[in-house]
PDB file of C-alpha atoms in Angstrom:
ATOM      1  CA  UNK A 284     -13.889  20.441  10.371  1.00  0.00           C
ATOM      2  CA  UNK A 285     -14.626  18.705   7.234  1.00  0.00           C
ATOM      3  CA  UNK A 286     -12.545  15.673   5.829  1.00  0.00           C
ATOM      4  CA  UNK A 287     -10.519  16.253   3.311  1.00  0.00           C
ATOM      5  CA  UNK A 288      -9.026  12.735   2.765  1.00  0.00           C
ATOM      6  CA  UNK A 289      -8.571  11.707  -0.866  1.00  0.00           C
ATOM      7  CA  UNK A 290      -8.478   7.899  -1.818  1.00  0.00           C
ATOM      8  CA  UNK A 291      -6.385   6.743  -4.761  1.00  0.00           C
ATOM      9  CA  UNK A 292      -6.232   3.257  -5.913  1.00  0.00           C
ATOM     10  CA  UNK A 293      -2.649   2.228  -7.095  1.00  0.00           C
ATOM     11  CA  UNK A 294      -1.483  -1.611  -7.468  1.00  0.00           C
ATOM     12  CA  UNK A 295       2.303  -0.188  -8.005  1.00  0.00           C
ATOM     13  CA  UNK A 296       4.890   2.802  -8.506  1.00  0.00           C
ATOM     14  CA  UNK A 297       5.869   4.219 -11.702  1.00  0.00           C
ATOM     15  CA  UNK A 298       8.565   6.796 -10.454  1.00  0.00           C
ATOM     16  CA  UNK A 299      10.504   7.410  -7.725  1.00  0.00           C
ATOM     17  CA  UNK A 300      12.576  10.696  -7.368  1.00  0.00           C
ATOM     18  CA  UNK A 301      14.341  12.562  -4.593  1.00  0.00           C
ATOM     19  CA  UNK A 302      14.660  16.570  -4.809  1.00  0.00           C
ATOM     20  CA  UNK A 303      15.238  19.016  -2.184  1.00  0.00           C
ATOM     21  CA  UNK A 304      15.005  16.189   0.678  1.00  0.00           C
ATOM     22  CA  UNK A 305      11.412  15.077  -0.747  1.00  0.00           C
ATOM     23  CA  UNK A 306      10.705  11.933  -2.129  1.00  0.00           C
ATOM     24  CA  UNK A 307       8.324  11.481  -4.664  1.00  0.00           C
ATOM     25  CA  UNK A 308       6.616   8.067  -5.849  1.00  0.00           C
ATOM     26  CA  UNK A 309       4.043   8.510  -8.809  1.00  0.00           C
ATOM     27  CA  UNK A 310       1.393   6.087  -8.150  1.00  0.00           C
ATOM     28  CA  UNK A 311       0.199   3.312 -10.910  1.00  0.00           C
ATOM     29  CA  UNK A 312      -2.568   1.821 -11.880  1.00  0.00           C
ATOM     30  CA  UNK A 313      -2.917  -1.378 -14.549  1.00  0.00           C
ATOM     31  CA  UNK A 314      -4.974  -0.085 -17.109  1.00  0.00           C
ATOM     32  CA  UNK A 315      -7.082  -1.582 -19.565  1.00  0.00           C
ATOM     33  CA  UNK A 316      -4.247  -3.447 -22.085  1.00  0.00           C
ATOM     34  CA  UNK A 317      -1.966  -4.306 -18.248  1.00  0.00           C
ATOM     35  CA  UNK A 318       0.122  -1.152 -19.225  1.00  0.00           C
ATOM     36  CA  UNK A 319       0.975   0.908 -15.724  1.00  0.00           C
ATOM     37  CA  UNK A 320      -0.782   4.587 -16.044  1.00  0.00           C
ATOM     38  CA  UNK A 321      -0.123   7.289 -13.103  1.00  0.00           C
ATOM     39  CA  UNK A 322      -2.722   7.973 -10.863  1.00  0.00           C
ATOM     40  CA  UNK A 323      -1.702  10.085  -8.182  1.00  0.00           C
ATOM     41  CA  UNK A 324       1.503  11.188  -6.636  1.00  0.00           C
ATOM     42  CA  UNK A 325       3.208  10.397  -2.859  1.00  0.00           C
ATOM     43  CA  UNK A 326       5.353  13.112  -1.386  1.00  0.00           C
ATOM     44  CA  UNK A 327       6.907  12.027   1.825  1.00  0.00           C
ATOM     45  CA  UNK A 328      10.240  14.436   3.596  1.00  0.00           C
ATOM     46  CA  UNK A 329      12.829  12.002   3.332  1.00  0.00           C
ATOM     47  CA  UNK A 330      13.718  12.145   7.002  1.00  0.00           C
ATOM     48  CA  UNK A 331      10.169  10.274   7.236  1.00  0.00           C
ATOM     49  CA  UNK A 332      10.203   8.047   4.567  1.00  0.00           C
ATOM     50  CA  UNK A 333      12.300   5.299   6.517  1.00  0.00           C
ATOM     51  CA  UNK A 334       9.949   5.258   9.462  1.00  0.00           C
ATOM     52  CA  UNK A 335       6.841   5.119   6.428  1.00  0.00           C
ATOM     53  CA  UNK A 336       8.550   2.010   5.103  1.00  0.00           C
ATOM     54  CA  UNK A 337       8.956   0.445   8.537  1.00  0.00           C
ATOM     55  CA  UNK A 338       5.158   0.992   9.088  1.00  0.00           C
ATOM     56  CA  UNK A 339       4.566  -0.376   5.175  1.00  0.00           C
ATOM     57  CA  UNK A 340       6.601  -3.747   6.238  1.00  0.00           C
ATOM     58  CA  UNK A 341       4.726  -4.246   9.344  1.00  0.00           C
ATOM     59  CA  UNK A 342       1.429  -3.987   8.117  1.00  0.00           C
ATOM     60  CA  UNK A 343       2.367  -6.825   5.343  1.00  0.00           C
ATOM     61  CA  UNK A 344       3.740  -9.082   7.914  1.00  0.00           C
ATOM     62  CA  UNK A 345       0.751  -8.702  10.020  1.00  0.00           C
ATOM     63  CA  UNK A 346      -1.281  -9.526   6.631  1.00  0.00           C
ATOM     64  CA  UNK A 347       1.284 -12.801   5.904  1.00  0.00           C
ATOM     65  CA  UNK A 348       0.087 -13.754   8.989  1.00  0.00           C
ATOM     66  CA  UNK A 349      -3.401 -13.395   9.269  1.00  0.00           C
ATOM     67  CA  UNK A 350      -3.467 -15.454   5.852  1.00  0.00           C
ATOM     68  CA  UNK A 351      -1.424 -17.697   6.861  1.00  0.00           C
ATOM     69  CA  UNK A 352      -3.961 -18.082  10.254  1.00  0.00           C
ATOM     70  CA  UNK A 353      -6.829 -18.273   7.750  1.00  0.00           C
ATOM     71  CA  UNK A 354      -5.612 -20.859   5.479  1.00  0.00           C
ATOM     72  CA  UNK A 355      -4.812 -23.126   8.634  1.00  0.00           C
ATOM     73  CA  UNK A 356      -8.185 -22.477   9.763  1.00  0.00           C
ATOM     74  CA  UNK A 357     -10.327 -23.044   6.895  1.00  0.00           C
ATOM     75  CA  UNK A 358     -11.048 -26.173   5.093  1.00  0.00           C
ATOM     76  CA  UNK A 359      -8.954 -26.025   1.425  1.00  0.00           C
ATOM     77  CA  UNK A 360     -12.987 -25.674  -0.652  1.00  0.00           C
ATOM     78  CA  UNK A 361     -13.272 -22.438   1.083  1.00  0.00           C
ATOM     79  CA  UNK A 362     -11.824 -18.839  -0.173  1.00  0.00           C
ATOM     80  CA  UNK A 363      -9.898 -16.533   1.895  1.00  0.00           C
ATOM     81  CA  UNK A 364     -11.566 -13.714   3.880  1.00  0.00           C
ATOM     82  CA  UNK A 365     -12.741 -10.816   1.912  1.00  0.00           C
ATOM     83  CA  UNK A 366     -11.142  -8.463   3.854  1.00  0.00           C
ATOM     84  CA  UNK A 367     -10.256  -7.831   7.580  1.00  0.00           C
ATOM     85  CA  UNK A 368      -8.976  -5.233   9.690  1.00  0.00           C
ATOM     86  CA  UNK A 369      -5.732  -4.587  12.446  1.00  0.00           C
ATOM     87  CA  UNK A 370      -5.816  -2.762  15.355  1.00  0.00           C
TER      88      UNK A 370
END
C-alpha cells in the first residue's frame, strides 16, 4: 500500500463553515504582500471536531512547555531548538 498523505503548509484559517454536520476550515497561507491566500481545505464530521480540538490544545501545551524547559535550560545568547518531537 502506497502513501497517499498530502502535506499543506497553512500559518492560519480563512473560513470556517458547518453544512450537513461537516465542518469545513479553508486553510491560509501569508502570501507575498502578508495578505492570507487559501491553500487547502479541512473537512472534519462535526461529532469529531471537539475531540480534534482537544488533541490541537494538547499538543500546544506540550510545546509551551518544552519551550519553556528550553529557555530555562539554555544560556539567554543561545536560540531555541530547531525543532523537536513528542511521543
Amino acid at each position: 500500500m502506497s502513501d497517499t498523505r498530502v502535506t499543506i503548509f497553512a500559518d492560519g484559517i480563512l473560513d470556517a463553515s458547518v453544512t450537513y454536520g461537516v465542518a469545513r476550515l479553508t486553510l491560509a497561507q501569508t502570501g507575498a504582500e502578508g495578505k492570507p491566500t487559501p491553500c487547502g481545505q479541512l473537512v472534519v464530521p462535526l461529532v469529531q471536531l471537539p475531540s480534534l480540538v482537544t488533541s490541537l490544545s494538547g499538543l500546544l501545551k506540550q510545546v509551551e512547555t518544552r519551550m519553556k524547559e528550553q529557555q530555562a535550560a539554555s544560556a539567554p545568547e543561545n536560540a531555541a531548538p530547531a525543532a523537536f518531537r513528542f511521543g
